[in-house]
Short mmCIF file of C-alpha atoms and ligand atoms in Angstrom, two decimals:
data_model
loop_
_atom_site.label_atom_id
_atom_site.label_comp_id
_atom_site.label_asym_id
_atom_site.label_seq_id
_atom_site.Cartn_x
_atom_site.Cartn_y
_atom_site.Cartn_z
CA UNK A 1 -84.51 -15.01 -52.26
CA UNK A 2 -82.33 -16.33 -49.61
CA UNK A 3 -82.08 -14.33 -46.42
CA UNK A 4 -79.18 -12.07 -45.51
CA UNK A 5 -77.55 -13.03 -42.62
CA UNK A 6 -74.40 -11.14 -42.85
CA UNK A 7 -73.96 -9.94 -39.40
CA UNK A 8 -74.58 -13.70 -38.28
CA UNK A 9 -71.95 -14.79 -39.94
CA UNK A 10 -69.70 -11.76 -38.50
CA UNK A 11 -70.69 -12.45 -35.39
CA UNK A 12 -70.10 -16.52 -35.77
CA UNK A 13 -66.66 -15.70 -37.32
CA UNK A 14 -65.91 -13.77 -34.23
CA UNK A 15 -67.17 -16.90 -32.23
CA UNK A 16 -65.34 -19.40 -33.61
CA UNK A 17 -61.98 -17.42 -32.26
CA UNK A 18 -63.36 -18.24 -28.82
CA UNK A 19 -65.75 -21.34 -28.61
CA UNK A 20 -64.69 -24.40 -30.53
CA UNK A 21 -67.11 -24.66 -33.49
CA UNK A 22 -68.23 -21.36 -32.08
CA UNK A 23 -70.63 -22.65 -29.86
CA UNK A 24 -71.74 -23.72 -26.68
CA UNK A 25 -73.47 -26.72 -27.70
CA UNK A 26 -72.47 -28.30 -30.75
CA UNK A 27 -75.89 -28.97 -32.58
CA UNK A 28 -76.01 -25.18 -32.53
CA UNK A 29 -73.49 -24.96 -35.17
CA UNK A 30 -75.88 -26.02 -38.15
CA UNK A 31 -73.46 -28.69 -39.14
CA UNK A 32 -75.27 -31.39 -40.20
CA UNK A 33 -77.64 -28.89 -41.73
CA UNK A 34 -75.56 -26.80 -43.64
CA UNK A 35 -76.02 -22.70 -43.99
CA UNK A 36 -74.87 -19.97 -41.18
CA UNK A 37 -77.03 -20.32 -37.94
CA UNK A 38 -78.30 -16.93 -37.24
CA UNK A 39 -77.41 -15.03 -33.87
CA UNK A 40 -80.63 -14.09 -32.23
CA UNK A 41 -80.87 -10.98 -30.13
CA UNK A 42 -84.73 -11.74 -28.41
CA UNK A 43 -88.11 -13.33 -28.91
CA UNK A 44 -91.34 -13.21 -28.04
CA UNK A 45 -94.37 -16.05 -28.12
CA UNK A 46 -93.51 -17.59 -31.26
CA UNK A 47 -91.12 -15.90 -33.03
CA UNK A 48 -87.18 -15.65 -33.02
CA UNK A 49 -85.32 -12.59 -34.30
CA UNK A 50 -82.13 -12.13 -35.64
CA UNK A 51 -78.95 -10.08 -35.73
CA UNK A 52 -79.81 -9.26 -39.85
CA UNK A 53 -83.37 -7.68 -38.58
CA UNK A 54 -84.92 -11.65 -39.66
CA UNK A 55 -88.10 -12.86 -38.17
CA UNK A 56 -88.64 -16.85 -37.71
CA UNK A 57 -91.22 -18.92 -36.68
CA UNK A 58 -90.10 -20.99 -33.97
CA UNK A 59 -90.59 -24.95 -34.13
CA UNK A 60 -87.69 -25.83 -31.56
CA UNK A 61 -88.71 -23.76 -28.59
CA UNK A 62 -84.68 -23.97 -26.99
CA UNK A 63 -85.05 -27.61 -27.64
CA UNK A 64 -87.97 -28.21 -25.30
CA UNK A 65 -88.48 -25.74 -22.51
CA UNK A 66 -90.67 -23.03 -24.13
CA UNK A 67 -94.22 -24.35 -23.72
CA UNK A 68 -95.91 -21.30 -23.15
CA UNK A 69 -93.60 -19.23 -26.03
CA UNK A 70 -90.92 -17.02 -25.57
CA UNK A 71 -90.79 -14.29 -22.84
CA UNK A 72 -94.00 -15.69 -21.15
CA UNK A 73 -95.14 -12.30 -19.07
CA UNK A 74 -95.92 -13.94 -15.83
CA UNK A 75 -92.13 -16.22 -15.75
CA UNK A 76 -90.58 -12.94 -16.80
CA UNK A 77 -92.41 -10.98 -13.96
CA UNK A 78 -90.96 -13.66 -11.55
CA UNK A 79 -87.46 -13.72 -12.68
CA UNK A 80 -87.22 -9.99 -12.50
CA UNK A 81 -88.81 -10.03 -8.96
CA UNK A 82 -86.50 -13.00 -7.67
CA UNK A 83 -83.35 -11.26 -9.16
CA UNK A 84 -84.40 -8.20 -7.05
CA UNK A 85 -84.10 -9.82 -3.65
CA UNK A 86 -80.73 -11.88 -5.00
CA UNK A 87 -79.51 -14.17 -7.90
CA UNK A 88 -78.20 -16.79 -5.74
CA UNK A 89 -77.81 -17.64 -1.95
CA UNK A 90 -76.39 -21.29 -1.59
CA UNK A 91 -79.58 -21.77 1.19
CA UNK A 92 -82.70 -23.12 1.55
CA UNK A 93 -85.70 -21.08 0.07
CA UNK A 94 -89.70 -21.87 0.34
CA UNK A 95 -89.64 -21.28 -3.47
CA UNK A 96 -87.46 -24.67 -3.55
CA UNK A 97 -90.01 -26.63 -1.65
CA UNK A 98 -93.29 -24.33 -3.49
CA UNK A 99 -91.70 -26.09 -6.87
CA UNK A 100 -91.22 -29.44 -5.58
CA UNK A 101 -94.80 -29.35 -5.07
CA UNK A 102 -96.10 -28.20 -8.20
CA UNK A 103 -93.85 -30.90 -9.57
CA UNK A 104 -95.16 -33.86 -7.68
CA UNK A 105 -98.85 -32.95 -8.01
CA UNK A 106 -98.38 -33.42 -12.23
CA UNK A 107 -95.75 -36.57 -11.07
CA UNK A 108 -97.65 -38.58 -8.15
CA UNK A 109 -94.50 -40.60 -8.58
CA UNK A 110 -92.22 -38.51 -7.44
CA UNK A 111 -92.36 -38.58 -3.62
CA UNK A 112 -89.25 -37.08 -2.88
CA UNK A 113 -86.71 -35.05 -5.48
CA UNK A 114 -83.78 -32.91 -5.63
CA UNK A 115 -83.11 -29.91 -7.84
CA UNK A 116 -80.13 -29.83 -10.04
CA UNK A 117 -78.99 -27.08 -12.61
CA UNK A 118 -79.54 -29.22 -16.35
CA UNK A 119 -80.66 -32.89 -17.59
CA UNK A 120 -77.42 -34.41 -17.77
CA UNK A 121 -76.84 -33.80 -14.11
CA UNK A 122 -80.45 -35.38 -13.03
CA UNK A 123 -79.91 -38.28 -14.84
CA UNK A 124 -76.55 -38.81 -13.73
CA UNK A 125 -77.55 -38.56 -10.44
CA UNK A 126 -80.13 -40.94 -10.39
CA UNK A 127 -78.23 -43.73 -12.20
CA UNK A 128 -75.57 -43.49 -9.46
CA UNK A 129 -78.45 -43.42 -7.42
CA UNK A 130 -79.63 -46.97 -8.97
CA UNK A 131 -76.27 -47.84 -8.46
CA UNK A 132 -75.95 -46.68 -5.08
CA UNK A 133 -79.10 -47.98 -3.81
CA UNK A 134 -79.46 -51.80 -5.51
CA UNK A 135 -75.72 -52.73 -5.41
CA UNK A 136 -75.38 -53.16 -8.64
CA UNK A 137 -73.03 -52.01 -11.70
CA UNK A 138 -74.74 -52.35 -14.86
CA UNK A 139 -77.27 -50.21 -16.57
CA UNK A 140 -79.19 -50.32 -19.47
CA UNK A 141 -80.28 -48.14 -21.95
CA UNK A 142 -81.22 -47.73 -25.74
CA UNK A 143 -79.95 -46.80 -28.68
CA UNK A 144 -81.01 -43.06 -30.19
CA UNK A 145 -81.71 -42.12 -25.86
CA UNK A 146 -79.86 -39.23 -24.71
CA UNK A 147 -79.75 -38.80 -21.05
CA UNK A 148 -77.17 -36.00 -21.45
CA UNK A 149 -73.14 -35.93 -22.00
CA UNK A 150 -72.27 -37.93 -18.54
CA UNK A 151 -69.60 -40.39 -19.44
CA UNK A 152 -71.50 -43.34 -18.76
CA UNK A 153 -74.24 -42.49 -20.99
CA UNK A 154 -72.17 -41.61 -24.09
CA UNK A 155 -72.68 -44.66 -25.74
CA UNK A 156 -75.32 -44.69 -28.98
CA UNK A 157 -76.89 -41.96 -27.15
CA UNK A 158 -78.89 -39.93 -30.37
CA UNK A 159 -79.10 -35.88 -30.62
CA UNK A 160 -75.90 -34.23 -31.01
CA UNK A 161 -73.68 -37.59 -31.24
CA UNK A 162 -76.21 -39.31 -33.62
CA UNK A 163 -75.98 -35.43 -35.72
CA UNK A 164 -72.38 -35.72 -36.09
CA UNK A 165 -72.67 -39.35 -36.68
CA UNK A 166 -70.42 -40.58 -34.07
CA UNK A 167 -70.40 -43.78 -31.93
CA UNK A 168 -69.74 -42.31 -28.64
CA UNK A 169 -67.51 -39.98 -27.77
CA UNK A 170 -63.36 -39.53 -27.29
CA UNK A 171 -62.05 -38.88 -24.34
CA UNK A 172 -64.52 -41.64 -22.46
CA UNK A 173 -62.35 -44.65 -20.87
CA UNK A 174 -63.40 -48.45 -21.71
CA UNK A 175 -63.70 -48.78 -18.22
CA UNK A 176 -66.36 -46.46 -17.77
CA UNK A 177 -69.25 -47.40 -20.40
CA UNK A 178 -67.91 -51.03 -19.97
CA UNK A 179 -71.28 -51.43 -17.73
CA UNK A 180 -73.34 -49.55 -19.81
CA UNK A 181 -75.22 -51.86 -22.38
CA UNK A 182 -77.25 -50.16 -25.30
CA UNK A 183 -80.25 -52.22 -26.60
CA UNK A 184 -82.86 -51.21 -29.25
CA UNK A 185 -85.57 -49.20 -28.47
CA UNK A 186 -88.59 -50.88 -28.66
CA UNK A 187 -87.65 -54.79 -28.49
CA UNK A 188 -88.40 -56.30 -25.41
CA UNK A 189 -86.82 -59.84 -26.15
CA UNK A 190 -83.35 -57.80 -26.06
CA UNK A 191 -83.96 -56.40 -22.12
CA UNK A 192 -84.75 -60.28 -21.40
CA UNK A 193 -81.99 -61.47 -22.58
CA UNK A 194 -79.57 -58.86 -20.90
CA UNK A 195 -81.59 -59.63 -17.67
CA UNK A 196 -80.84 -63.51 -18.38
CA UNK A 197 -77.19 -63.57 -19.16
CA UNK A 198 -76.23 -60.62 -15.85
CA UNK A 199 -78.75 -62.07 -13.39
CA UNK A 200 -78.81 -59.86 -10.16
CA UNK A 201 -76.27 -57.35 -12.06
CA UNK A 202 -78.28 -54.95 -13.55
CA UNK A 203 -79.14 -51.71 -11.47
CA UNK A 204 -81.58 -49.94 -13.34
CA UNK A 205 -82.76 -49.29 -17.13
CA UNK A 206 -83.17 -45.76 -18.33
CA UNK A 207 -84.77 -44.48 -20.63
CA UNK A 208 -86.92 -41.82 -22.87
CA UNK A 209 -90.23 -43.33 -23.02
CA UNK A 210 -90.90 -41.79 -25.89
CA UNK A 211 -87.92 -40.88 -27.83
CA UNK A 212 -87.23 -37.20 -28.91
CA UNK A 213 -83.37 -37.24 -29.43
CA UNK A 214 -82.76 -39.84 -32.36
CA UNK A 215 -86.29 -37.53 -34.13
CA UNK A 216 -89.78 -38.66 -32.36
CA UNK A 217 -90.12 -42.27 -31.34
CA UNK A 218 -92.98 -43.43 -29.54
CA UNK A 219 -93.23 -46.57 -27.42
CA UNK A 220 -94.67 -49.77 -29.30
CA UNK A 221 -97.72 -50.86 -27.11
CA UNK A 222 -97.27 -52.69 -24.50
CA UNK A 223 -93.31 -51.86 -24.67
CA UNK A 224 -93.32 -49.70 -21.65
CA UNK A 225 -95.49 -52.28 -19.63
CA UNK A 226 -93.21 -55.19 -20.44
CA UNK A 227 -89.90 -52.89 -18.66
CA UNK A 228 -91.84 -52.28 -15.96
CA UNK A 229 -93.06 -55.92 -15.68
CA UNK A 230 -88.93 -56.92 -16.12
CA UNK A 231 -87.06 -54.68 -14.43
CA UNK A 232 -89.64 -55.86 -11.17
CA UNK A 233 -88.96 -59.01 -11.62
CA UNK A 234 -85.15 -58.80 -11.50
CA UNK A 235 -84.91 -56.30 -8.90
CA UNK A 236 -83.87 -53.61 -10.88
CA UNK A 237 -84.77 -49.58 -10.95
CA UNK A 238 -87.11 -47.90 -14.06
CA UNK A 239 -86.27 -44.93 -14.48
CA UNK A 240 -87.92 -42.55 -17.11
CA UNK A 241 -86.07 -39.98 -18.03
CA UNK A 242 -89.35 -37.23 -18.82
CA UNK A 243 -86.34 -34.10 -19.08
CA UNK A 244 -88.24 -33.71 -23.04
CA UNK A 245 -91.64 -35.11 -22.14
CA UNK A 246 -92.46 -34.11 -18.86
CA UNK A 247 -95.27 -31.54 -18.78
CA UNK A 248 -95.05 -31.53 -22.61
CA UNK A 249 -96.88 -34.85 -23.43
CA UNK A 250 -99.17 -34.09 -21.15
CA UNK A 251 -98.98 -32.30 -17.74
CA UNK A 252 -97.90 -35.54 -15.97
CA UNK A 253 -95.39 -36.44 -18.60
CA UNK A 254 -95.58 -39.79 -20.53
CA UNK A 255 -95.97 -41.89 -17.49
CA UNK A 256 -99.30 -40.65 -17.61
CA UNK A 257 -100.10 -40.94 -21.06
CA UNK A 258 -99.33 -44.72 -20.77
CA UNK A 259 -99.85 -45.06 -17.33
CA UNK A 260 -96.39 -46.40 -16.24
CA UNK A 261 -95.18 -46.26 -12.37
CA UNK A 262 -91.15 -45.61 -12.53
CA UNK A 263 -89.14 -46.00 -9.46
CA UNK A 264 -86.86 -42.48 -10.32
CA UNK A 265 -88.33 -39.78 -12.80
CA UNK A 266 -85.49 -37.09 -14.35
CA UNK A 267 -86.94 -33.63 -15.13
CA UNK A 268 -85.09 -30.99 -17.21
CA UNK A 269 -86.25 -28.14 -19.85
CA UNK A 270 -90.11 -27.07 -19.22
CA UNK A 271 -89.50 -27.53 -15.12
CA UNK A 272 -87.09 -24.01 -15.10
CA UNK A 273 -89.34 -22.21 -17.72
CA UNK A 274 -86.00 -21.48 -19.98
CA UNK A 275 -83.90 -21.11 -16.89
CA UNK A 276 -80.87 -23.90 -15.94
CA UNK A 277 -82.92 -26.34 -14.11
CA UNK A 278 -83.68 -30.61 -13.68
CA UNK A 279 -84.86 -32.54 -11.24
CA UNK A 280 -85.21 -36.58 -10.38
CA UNK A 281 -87.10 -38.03 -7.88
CA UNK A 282 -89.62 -41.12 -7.53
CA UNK A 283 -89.52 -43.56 -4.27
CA UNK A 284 -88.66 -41.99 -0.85
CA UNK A 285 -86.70 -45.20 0.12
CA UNK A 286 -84.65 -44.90 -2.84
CA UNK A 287 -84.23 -41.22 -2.45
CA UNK A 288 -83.43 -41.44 0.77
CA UNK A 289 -80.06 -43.20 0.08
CA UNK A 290 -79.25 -39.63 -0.77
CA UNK A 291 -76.48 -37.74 1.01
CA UNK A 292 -77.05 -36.23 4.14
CA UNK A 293 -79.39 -38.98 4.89
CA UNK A 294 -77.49 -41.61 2.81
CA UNK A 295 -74.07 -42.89 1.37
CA UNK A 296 -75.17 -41.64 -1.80
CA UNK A 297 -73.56 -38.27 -2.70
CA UNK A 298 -74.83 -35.78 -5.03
CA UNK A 299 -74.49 -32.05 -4.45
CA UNK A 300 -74.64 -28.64 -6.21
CA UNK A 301 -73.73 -24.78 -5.49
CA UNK A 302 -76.61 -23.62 -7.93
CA UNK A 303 -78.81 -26.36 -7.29
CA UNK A 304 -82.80 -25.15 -6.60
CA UNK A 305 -81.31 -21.45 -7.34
CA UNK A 306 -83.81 -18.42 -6.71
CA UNK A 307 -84.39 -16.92 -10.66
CA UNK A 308 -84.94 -20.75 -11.78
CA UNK A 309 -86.99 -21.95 -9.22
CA UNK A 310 -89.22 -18.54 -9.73
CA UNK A 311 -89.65 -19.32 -13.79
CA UNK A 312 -89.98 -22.95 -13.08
CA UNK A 313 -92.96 -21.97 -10.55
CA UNK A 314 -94.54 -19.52 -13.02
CA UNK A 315 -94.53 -21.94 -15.31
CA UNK A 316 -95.63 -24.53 -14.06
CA UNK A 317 -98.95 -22.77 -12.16
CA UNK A 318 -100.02 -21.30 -15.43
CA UNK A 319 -99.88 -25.19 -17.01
CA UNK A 320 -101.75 -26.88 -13.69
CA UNK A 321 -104.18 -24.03 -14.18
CA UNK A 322 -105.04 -24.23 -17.89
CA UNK A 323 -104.62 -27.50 -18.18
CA UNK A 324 -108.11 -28.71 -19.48
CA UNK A 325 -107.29 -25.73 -22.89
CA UNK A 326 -103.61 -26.24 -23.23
CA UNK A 327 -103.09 -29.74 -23.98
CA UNK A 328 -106.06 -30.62 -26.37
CA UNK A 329 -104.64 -26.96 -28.00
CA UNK A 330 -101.33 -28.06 -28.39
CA UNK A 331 -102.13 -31.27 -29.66
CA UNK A 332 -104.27 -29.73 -32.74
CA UNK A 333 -101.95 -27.69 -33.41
CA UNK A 334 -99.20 -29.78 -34.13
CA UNK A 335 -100.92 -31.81 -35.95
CA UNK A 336 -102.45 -29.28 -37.62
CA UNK A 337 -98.53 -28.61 -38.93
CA UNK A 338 -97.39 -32.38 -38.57
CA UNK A 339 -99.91 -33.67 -40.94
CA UNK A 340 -100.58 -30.38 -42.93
CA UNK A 341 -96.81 -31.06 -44.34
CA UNK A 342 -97.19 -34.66 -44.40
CA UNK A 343 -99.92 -33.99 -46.85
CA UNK A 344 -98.29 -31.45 -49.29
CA UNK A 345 -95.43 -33.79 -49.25
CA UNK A 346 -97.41 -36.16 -50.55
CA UNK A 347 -99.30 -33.85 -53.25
CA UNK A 348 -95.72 -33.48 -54.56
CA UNK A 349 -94.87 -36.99 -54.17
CA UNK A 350 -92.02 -37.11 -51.59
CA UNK A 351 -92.11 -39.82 -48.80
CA UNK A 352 -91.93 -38.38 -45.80
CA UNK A 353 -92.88 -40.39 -42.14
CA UNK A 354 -94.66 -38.25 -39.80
CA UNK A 355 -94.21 -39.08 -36.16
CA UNK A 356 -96.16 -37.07 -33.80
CA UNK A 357 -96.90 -37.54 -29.88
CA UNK A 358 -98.62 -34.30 -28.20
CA UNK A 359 -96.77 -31.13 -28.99
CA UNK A 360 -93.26 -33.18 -30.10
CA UNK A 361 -93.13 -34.49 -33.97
CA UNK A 362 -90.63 -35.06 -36.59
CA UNK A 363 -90.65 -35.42 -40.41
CA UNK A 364 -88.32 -38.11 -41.54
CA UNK A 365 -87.27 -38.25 -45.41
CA UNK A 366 -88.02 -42.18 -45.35
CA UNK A 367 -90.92 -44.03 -46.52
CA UNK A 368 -90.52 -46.70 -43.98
CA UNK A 369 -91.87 -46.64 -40.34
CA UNK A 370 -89.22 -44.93 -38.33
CA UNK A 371 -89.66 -47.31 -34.38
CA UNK A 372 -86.10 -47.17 -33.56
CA UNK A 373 -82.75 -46.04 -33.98
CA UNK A 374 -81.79 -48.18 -36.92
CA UNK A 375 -84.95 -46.98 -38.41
CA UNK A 376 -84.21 -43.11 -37.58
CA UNK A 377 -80.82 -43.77 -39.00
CA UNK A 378 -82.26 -44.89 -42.50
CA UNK A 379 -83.55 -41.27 -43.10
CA UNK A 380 -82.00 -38.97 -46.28
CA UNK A 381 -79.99 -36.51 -43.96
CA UNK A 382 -79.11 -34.67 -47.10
CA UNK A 383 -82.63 -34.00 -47.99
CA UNK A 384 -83.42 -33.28 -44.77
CA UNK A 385 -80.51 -30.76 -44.52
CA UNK A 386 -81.57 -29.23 -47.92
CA UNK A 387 -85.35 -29.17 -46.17
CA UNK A 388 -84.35 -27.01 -43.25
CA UNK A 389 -81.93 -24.24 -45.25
CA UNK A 390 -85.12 -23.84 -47.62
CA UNK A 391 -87.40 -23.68 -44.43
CA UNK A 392 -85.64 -21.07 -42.77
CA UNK A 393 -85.28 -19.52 -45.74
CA UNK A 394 -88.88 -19.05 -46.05
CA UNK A 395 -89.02 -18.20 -41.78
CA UNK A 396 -89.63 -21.53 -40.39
CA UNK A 397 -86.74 -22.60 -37.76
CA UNK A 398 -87.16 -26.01 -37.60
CA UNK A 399 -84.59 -28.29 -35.07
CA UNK A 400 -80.99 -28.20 -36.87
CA UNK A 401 -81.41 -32.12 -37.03
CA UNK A 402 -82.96 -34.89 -38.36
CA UNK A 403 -82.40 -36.45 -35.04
CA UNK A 404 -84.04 -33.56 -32.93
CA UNK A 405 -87.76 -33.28 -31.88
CA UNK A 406 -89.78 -30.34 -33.57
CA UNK A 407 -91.66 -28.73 -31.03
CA UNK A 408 -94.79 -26.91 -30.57
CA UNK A 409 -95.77 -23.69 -28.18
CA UNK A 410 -99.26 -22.54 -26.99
CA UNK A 411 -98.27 -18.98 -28.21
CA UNK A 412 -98.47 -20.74 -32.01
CA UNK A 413 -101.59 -19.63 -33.71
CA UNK A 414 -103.90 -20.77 -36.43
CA UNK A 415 -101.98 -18.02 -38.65
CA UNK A 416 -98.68 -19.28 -37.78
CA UNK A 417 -99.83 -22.95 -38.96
CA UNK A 418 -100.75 -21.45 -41.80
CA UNK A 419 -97.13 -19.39 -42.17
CA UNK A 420 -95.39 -23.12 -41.55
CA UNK A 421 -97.89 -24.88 -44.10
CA UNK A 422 -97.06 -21.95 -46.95
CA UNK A 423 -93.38 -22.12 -46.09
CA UNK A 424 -93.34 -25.47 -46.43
CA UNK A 425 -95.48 -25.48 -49.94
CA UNK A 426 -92.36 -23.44 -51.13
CA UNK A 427 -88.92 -25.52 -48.98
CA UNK A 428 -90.79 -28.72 -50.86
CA UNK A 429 -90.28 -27.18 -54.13
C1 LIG B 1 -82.09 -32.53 -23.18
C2 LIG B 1 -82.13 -33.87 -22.57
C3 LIG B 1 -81.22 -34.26 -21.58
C4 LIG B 1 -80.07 -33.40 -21.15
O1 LIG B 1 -80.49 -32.20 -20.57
P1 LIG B 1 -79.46 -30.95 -20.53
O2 LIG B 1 -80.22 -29.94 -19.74
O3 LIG B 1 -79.18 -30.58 -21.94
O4 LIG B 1 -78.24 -31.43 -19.83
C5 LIG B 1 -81.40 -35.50 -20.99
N1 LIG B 1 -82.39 -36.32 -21.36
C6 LIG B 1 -83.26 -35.98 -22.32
C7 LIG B 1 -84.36 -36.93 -22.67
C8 LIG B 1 -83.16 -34.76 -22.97
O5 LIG B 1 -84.00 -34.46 -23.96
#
């Protein structure tokens, strides 16, 4: 029995007068999936609830930020108390410098930062950063990354562009991606040999160390060593874009999972506890090129505001403080669902690749390894598109995607692994 969702589809009929697709974001609109999106009105730990009186587990957490599940007490206390003594005062605040804090005790690499308002803006800043600080005009990055919708990094860049199948996107001049190069993921002879033919060129390579927006990627071994080892060499910046990972992989991010040393670190999602919030930092002599102190400039009117830095904060403490519990928790349970569905797939014979790092997984309808973006690409996107109308159907919101990270709260419980695994028994027919 499918779901009624009748007032979603009111309400997305009235939305599409106003926003284009209506939506804000345009993996929101189910495209790629097929089936109305329902309009939520609130949610609480683990579960979403619609306009049509629907319940749904949640498996996408607002693409990243929910940790702790929705409406975590403590970050709602703190919103409500900061929006008390003012939303917003375009000053300096101790909360600003209280976060920064928190942040670099899970990120020892991060010895200075700035606050922005969302990912794309911290890892735009940093590249002109890169830029800023080694001379230089090119950058590297890899096919199936997202770093956000800057124009320079619009260019094989996964998620929403890799959803609606698209190279790049219109409206982005030649000139300005014509010194970004895209490599694949996970192929080290390709960074040497863009570091060979644009000696002394080549200002920094970004990327997600492990990969969330083409579907979950993980580094090969030894593949995040070997940047680190190159970019040295030539003189260029690492930066590690940890906006997904960072405090989800583990508290410290990915660089600490495979103990890598970036230069500049971007922070989004989990760091404002659901509010707008990102962050990059790393080396203070590269930071300091950084307007007022440097030539660099970079600026914002809602940058470190009051309501995000309070979430980020409550956030934050409650991970540094339960760290020991959280992490092994999250980890079982996601595999708990990763592999529990990996293994009634197989019971019913359908090839499905499982891959799973911490609290971020994806099923992909392949039966080959999925290590890169060519890999990612060779995925059934019908099947997986018939897969998610059937699980939400049955109350499972998964990611609206095959290119989108699943992703796992500590507010999901043994019964709600058990909801996903019974939901799935049914979506797999
Ligand atoms: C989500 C994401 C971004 C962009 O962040 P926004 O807040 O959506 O602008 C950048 N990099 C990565 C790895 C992300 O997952």
């Amino acid at each position: 029995m499918p779901l009624q969702h009748s007032r979603s589809r009111l309400l997305q009929q009235k939305a599409e007068a106003v926003f284009p697709g209506g939506v804000n974001s345009p993996v929101r609109a189910f495209r790629s999936v097929g089936g109305d999106p329902p309009f939520l009105t609130h949610a609480e730990g683990a579960w979403l609830y619609d306009e049509d009186g629907n319940r749904y587990l949640d498996l996408f957490g607002s693409w990243g930020p929910m940790i702790l599940g929705h409406a975590f007490p403590p970050a709602v206390e703190a919103i409500r108390d900061a929006a008390g003594r003012s939303a917003s005062f375009g000053a300096s605040t101790a909360a600003e410098t209280r976060l920064a804090t928190l942040v670099q005790q899970c990120f020892p690499s991060v010895e200075k930062l700035r606050f922005v308002s969302s990912g794309t803006e911290a890892c735009m800043s940093a590249i002109r950063l890169a830029r800023g600080f080694t001379g230089r005009d090119f950058i590297i990055k890899f096919e199936g990354c997202y770093h956000g919708h800057s124009d320079a990094m619009l260019v094989k860049a996964g998620s929403g562009v890799a959803t609606l199948g698209i190279p790049g996107s219109a409206g982005v001049p030649a000139e300005t991606v014509m010194h970004t190069l895209a490599l694949p993921f996970n192929n080290l002879d390709a960074v040497r040999g863009a570091f060979a033919a644009r000696p002394d060129q080549i200002a920094c390579v970004i990327l997600e160390p492990i990969i969330g927006n083409a579907g979950t990627i993980p580094p090969a071994h030894g593949y995040l060593e070997g940047l680190r080892k190159i970019t040295e060499q030539h003189g260029a910046l690492l930066i590690i874009d940890e906006v997904m990972t960072g405090f989800r992989v583990t508290l410290g991010g990915a660089q600490r999972l495979y103990n890598i040393q970036p230069d500049l670190t971007t922070l989004g999602k989990i760091i404002g506890g659901g509010l707008p919030c990102g962050a990059f930092g790393g080396r203070a002599d590269v930071m300091n090129c950084l307007a007022p102190l440097g030539p660099v400039y970079q600026a914002g009117t809602l940058s470190g505001n009051p309501l995000a830095m309070a979430a980020g904060i409550a956030t934050l403490e409650h991970l540094i403080a339960n760290e020991q519990t959280i992490y092994p928790q999250l980890d079982r349970t996601t595999q708990a669902i990763a592999q529990g569905v990996a293994s009634i797939a197989r019971e019913k014979e359908i090839t499905l690749t499982t891959n799973q790092v911490g609290s971020m997984f994806t099923w992909f309808f392949t039966d080959k390894p999925v290590t890169d973006f060519a890999s990612a690409s060779a995925s059934d996107t019908v099947r997986f598109g018939q897969f998610h109308r059937a699980m939400l159907d049955a109350g499972v919101w998964l990611p609206p995607s095959q290119f989108e990270a699943a992703f796992v709260s500590t507010a999901h419980s043994q019964q709600d692994v058990d909801f996903v695994l019974e939901a799935a028994r049914k979506a797999l027919g």
